[in-house]
PDB file of C-alpha atoms in Angstrom:
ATOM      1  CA  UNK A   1     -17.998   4.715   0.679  1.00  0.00           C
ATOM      2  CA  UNK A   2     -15.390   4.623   3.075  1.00  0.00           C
ATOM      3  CA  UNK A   3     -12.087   6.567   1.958  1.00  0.00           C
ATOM      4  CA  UNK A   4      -9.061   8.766   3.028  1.00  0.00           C
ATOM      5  CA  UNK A   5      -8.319  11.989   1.790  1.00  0.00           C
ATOM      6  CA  UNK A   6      -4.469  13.927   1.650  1.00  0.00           C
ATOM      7  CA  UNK A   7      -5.694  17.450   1.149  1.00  0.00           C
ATOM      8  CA  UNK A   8      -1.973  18.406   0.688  1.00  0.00           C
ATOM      9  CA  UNK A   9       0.156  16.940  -2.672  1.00  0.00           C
ATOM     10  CA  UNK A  10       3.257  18.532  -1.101  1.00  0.00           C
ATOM     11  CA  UNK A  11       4.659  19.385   1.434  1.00  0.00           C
ATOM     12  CA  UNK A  12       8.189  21.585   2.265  1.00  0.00           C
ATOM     13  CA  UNK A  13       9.519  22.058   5.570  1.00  0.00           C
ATOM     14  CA  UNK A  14      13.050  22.700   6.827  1.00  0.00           C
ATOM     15  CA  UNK A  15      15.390  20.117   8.831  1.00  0.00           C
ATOM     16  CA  UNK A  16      14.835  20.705  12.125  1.00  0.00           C
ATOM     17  CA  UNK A  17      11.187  21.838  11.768  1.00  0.00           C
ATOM     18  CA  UNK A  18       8.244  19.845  12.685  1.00  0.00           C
ATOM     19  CA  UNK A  19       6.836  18.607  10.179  1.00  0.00           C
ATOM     20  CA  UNK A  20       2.876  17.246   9.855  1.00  0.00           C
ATOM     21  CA  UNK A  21       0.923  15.388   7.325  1.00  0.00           C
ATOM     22  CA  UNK A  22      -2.639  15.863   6.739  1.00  0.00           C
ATOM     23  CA  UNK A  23      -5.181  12.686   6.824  1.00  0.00           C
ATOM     24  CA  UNK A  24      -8.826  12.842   6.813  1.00  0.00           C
ATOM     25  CA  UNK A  25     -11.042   9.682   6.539  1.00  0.00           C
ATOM     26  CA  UNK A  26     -14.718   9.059   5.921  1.00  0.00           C
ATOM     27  CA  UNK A  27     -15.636   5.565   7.505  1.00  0.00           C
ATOM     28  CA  UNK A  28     -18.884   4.175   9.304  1.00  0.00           C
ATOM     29  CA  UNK A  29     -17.864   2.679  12.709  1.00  0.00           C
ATOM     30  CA  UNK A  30     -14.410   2.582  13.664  1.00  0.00           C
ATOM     31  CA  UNK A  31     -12.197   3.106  11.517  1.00  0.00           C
ATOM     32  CA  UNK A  32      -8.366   1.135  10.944  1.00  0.00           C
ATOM     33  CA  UNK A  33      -6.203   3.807   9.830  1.00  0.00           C
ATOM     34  CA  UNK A  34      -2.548   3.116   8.615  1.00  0.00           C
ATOM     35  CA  UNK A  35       0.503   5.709   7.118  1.00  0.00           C
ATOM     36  CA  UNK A  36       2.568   3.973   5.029  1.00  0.00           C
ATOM     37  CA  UNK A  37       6.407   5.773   3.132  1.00  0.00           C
ATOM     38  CA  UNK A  38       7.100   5.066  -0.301  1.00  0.00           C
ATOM     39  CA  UNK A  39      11.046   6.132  -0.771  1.00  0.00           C
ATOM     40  CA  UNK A  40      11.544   6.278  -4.784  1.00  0.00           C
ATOM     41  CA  UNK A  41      11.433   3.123  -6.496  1.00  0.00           C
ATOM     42  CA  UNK A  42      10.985   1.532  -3.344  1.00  0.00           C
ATOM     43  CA  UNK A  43       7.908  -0.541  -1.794  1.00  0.00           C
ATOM     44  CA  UNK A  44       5.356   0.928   0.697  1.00  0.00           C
ATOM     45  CA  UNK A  45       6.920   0.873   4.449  1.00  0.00           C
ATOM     46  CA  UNK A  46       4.446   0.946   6.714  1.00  0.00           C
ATOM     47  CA  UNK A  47       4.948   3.290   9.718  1.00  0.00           C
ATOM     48  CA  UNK A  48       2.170   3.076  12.175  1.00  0.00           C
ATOM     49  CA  UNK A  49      -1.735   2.250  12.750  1.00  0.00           C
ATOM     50  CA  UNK A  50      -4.537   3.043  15.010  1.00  0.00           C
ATOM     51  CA  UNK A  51      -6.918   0.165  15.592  1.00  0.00           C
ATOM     52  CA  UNK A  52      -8.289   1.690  19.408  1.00  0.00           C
ATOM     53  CA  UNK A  53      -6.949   2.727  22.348  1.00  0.00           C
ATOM     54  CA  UNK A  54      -4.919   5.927  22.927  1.00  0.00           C
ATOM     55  CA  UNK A  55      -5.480   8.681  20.192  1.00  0.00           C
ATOM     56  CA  UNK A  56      -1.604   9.526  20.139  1.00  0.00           C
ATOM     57  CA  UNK A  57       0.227   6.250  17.946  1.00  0.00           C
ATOM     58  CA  UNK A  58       3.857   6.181  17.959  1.00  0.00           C
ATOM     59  CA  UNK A  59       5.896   4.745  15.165  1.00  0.00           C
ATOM     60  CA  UNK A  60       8.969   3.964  13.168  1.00  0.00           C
ATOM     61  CA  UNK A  61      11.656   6.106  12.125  1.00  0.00           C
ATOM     62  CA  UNK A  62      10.565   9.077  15.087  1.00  0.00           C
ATOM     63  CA  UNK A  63       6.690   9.744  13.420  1.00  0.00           C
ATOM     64  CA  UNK A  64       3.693  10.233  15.298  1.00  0.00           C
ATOM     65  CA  UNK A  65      -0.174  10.518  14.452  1.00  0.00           C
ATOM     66  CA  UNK A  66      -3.754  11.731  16.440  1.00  0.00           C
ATOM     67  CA  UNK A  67      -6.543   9.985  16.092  1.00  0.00           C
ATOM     68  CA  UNK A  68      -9.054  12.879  16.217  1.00  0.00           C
ATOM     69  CA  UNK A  69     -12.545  11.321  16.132  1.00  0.00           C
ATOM     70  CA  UNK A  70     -14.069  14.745  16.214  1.00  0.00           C
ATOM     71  CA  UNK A  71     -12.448  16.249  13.476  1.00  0.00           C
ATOM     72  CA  UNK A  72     -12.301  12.853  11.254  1.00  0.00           C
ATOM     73  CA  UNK A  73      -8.256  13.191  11.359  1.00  0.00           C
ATOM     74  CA  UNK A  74      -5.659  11.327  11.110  1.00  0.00           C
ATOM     75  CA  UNK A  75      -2.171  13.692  11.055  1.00  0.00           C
ATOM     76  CA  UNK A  76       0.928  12.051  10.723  1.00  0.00           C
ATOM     77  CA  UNK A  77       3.649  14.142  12.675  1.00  0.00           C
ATOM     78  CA  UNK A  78       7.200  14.385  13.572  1.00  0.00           C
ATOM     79  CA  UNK A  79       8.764  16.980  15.881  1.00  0.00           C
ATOM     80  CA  UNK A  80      11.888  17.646  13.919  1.00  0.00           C
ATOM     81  CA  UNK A  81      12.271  16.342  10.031  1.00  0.00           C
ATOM     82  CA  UNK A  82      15.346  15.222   8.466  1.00  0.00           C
ATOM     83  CA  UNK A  83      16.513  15.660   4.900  1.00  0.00           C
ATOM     84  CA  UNK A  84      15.945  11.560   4.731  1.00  0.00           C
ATOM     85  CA  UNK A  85      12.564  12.201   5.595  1.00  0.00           C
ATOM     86  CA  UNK A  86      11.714  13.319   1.919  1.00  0.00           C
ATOM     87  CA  UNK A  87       9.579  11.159   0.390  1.00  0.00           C
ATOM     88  CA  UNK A  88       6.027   9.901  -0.618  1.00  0.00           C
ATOM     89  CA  UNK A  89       3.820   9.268   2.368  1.00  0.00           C
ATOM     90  CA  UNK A  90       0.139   7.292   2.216  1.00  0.00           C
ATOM     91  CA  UNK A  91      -2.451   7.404   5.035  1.00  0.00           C
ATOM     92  CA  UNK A  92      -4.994   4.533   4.177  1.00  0.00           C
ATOM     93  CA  UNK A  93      -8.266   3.000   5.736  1.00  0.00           C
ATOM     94  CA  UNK A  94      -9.185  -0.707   5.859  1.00  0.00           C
ATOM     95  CA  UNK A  95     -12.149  -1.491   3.967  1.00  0.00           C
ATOM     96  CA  UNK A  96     -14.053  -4.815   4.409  1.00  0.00           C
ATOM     97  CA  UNK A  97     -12.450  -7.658   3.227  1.00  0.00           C
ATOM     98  CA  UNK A  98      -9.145  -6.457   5.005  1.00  0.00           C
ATOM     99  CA  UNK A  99      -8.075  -4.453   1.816  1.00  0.00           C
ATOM    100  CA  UNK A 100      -6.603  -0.901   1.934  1.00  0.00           C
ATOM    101  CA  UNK A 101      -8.124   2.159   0.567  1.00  0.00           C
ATOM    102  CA  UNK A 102      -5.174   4.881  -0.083  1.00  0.00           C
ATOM    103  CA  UNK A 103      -4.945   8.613   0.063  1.00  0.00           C
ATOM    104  CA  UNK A 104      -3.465  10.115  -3.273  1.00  0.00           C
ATOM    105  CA  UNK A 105      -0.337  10.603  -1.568  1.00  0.00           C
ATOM    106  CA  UNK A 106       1.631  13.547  -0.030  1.00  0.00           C
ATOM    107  CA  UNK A 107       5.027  14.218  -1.176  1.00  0.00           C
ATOM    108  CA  UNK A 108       7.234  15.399   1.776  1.00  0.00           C
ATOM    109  CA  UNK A 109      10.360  17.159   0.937  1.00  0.00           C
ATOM    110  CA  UNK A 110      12.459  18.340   3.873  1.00  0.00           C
ATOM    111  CA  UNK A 111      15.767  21.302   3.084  1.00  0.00           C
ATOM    112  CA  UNK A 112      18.668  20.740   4.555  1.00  0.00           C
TER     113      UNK A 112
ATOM    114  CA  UNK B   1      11.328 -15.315   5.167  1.00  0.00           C
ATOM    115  CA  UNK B   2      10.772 -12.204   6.634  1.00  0.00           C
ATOM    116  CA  UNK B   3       9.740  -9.764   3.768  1.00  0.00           C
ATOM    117  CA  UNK B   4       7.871  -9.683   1.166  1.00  0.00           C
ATOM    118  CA  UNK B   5       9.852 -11.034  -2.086  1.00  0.00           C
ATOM    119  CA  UNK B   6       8.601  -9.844  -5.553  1.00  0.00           C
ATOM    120  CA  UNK B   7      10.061 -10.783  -9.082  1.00  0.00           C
ATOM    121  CA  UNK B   8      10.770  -9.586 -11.915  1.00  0.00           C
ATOM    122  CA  UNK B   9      11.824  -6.147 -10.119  1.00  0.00           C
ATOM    123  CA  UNK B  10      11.022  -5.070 -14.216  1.00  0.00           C
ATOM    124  CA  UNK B  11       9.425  -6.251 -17.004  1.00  0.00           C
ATOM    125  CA  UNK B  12       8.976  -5.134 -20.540  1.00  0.00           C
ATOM    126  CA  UNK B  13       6.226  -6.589 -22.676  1.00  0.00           C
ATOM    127  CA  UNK B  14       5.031  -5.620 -25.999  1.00  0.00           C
ATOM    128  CA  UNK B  15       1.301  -5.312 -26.243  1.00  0.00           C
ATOM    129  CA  UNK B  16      -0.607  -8.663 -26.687  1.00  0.00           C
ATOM    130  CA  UNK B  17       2.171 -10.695 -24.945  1.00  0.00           C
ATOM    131  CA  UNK B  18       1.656 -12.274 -21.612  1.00  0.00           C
ATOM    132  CA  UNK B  19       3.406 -10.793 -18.242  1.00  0.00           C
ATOM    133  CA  UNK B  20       3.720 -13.243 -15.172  1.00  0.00           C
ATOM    134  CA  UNK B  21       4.623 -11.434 -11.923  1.00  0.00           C
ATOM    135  CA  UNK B  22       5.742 -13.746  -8.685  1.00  0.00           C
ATOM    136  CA  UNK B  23       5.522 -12.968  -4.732  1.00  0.00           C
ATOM    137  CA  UNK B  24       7.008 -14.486  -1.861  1.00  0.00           C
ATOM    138  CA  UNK B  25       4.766 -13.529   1.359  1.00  0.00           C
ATOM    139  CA  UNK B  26       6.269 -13.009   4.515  1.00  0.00           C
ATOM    140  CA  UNK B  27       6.415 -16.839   6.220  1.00  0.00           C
ATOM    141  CA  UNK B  28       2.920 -16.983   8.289  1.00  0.00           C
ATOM    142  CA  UNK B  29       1.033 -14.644   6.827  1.00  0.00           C
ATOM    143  CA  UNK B  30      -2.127 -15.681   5.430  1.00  0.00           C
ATOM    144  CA  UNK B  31      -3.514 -12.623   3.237  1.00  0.00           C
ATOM    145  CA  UNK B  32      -1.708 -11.822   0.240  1.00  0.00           C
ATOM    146  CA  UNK B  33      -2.879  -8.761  -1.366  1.00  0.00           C
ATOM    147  CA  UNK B  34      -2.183  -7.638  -5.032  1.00  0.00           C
ATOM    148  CA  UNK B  35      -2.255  -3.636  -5.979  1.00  0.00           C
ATOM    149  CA  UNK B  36      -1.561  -1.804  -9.299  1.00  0.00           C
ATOM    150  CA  UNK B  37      -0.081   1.429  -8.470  1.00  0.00           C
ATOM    151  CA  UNK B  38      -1.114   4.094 -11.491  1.00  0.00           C
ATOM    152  CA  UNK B  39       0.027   7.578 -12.663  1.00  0.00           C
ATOM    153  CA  UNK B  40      -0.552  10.063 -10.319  1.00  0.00           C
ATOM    154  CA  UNK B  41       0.412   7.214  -7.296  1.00  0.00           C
ATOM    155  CA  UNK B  42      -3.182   5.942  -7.388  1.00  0.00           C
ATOM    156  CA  UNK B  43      -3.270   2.311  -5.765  1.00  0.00           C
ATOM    157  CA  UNK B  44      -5.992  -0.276  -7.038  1.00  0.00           C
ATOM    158  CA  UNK B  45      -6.903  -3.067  -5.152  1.00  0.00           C
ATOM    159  CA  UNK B  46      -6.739  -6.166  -7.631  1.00  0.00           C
ATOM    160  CA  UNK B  47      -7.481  -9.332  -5.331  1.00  0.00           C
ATOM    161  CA  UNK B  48      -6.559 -11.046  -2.136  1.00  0.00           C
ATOM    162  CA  UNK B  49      -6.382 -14.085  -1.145  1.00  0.00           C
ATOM    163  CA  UNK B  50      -6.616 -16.209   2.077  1.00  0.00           C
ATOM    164  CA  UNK B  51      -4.404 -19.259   2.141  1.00  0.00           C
ATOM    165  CA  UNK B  52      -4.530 -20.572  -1.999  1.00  0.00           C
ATOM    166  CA  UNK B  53      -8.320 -19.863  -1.861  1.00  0.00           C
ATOM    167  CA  UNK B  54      -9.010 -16.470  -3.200  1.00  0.00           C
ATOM    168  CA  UNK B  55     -10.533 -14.057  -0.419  1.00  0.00           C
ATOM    169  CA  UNK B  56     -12.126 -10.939  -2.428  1.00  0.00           C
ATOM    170  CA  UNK B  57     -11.066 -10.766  -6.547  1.00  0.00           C
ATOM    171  CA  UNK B  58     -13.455  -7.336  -7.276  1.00  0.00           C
ATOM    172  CA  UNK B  59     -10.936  -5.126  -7.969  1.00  0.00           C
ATOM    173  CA  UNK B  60      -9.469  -7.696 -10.988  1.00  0.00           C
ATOM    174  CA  UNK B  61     -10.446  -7.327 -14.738  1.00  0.00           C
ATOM    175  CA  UNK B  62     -11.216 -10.822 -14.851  1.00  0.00           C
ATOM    176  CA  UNK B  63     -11.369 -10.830 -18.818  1.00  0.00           C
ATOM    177  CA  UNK B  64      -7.563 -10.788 -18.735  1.00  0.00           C
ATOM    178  CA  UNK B  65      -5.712 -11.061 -15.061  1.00  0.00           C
ATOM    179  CA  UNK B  66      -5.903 -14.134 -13.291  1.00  0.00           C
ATOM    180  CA  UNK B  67      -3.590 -14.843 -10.033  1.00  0.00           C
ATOM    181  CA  UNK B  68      -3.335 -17.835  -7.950  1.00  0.00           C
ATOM    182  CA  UNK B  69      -1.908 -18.834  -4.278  1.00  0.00           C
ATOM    183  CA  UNK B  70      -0.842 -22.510  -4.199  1.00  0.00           C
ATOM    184  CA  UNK B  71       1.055 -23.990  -1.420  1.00  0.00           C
ATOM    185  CA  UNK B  72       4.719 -23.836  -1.540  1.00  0.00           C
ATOM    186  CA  UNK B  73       4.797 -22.141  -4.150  1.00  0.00           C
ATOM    187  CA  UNK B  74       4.869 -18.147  -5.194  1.00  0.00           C
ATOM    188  CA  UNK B  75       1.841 -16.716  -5.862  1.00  0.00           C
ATOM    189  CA  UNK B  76       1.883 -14.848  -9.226  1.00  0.00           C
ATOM    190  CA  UNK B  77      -0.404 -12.611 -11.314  1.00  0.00           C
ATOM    191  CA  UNK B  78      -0.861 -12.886 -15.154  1.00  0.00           C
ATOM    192  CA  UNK B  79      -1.838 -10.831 -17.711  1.00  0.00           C
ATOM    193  CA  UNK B  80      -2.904 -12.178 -21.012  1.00  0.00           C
ATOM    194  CA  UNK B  81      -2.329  -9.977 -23.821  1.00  0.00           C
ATOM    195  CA  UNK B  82      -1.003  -7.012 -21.891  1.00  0.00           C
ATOM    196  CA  UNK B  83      -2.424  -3.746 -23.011  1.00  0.00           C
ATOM    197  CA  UNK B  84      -0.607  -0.188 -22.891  1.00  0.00           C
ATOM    198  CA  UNK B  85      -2.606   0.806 -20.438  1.00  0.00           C
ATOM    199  CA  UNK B  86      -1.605  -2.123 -17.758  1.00  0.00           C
ATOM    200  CA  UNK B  87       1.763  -0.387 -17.657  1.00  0.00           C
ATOM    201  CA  UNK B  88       2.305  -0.040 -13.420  1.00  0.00           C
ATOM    202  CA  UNK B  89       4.232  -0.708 -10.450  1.00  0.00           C
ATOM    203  CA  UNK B  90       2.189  -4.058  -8.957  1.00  0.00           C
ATOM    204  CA  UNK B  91       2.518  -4.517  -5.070  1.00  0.00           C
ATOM    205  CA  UNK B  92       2.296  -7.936  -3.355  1.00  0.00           C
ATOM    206  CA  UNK B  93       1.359  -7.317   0.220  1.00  0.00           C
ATOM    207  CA  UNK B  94       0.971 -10.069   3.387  1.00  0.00           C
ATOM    208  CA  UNK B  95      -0.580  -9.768   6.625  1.00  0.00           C
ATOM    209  CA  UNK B  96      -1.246 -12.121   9.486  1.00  0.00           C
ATOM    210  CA  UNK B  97      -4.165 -14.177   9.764  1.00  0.00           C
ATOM    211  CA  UNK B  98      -6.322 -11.484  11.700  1.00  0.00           C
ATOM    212  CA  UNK B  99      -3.612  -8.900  12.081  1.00  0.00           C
ATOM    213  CA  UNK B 100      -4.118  -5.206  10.801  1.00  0.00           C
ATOM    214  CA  UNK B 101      -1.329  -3.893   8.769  1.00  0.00           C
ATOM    215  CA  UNK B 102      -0.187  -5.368   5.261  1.00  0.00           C
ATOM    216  CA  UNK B 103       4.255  -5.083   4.265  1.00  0.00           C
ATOM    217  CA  UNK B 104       4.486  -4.808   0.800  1.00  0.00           C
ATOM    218  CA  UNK B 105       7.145  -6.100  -1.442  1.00  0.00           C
ATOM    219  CA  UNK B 106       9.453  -3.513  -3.531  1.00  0.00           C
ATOM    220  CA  UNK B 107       7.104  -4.085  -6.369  1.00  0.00           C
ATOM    221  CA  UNK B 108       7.364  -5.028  -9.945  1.00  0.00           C
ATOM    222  CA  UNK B 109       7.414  -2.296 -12.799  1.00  0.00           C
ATOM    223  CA  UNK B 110       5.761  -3.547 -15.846  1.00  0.00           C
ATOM    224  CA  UNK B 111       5.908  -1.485 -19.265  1.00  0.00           C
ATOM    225  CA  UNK B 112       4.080  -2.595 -21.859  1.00  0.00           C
ATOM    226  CA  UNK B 113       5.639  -1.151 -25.292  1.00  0.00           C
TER     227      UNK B 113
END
């Protein structure tokens, strides 16, 4: 079956720090890979995708993620967090049928 | 318009009564998507549709949901005699006609009691 996996249910960093969010996927062929931010009480925002091309995808809001075929990854990173930064995050796959599969989530909370 | 409009942002049901949730896709978009976000932030896929004609409906427990697309209108999802354990956040998502990534509406909480 094809899935995601968030290894990590939390994650603490200090403003200023980078800060990195761990996405692994299981998919036959190429995979469509999305991160999406769920703020509390809020709706899912989405932030980036890979579809092809260059491994590196930049997004919203200053985020970045690899596409590492090698290593089945999918890392969403950011070179320096802010406080507003805290929050749920959700890498997800798309399945047939253009549906998402989701991660269980990562909760990010950045110190000020 | 340009985001995804869901109502009721809440709803409270007692158990056996019927919930009706509504969703506004984005203007264009031809996929709507419905998800049922859990405990524990687990999303389920529910059903999708493609214009008013549903697209892919295994993820919906047929014996009680039902949704439906129809042109100009909302779509909406109902559940017949809500049960304590439909209580969830339910997403609405749209995407283009072969474009890649879904938005999602702020959701609507529904409690049964």
């Amino acid at each position: 079956a094809q899935s995601v996996a968030q290894p990590e249910d939390q994650v603490n960093v200090a403003e200023g720090n980078p800060l990195t969010v761990k996405c692994t996927y299981s998919v036959s062929g190429n995979p469509y890979l999305f991160w999406y931010v769920q703020y509390p009480n809020r709706g899912l925002q989405f932030l980036l995708k890979y579809i092809t091309g260059d491994n590196l995808v930049k997004g919203s809001y200053g985020f970045e993620a690899e596409f590492n075929k090698s290593q089945t990854s999918f890392h969403l990173k950011k070179p320096s967090a802010l406080v507003s930064d805290s929050a749920l995050y959700f890498c997800a796959v798309r399945l047939a049928d253009y549906k998402l599969s989701f991660g269980a989530g990562t909760t990010v909370t950045v110190r000020a | 318009g340009e985001e995804v409009a869901q109502t009721p942002k809440h709803l409270v049901r007692g158990e056996g009564q019927k919930a009706k949730l509504y969703c506004a896709p984005i203007k264009g978009h031809s996929y709507v998507f419905w998800y049922q976000q859990v405990l524990k932030n687990e999303f389920k896929f529910l059903i999708s549709f493609q214009n008013e004609n549903v697209f892919d409906e295994t993820g919906m427990p047929k014996e009680r949901f039902s949704a439906k697309c129809l042109p100009n209108s909302p779509c909406s999802l109902e559940i017949q005699a809500t049960k304590l354990e439909d209580s969830a956040v339910y997403f609405c998502a749209s995407s283009q006609l072969g474009g890649n990534e879904a938005f999602f509406g702020q959701g609507t909480r529904l409690t049964v009691v």
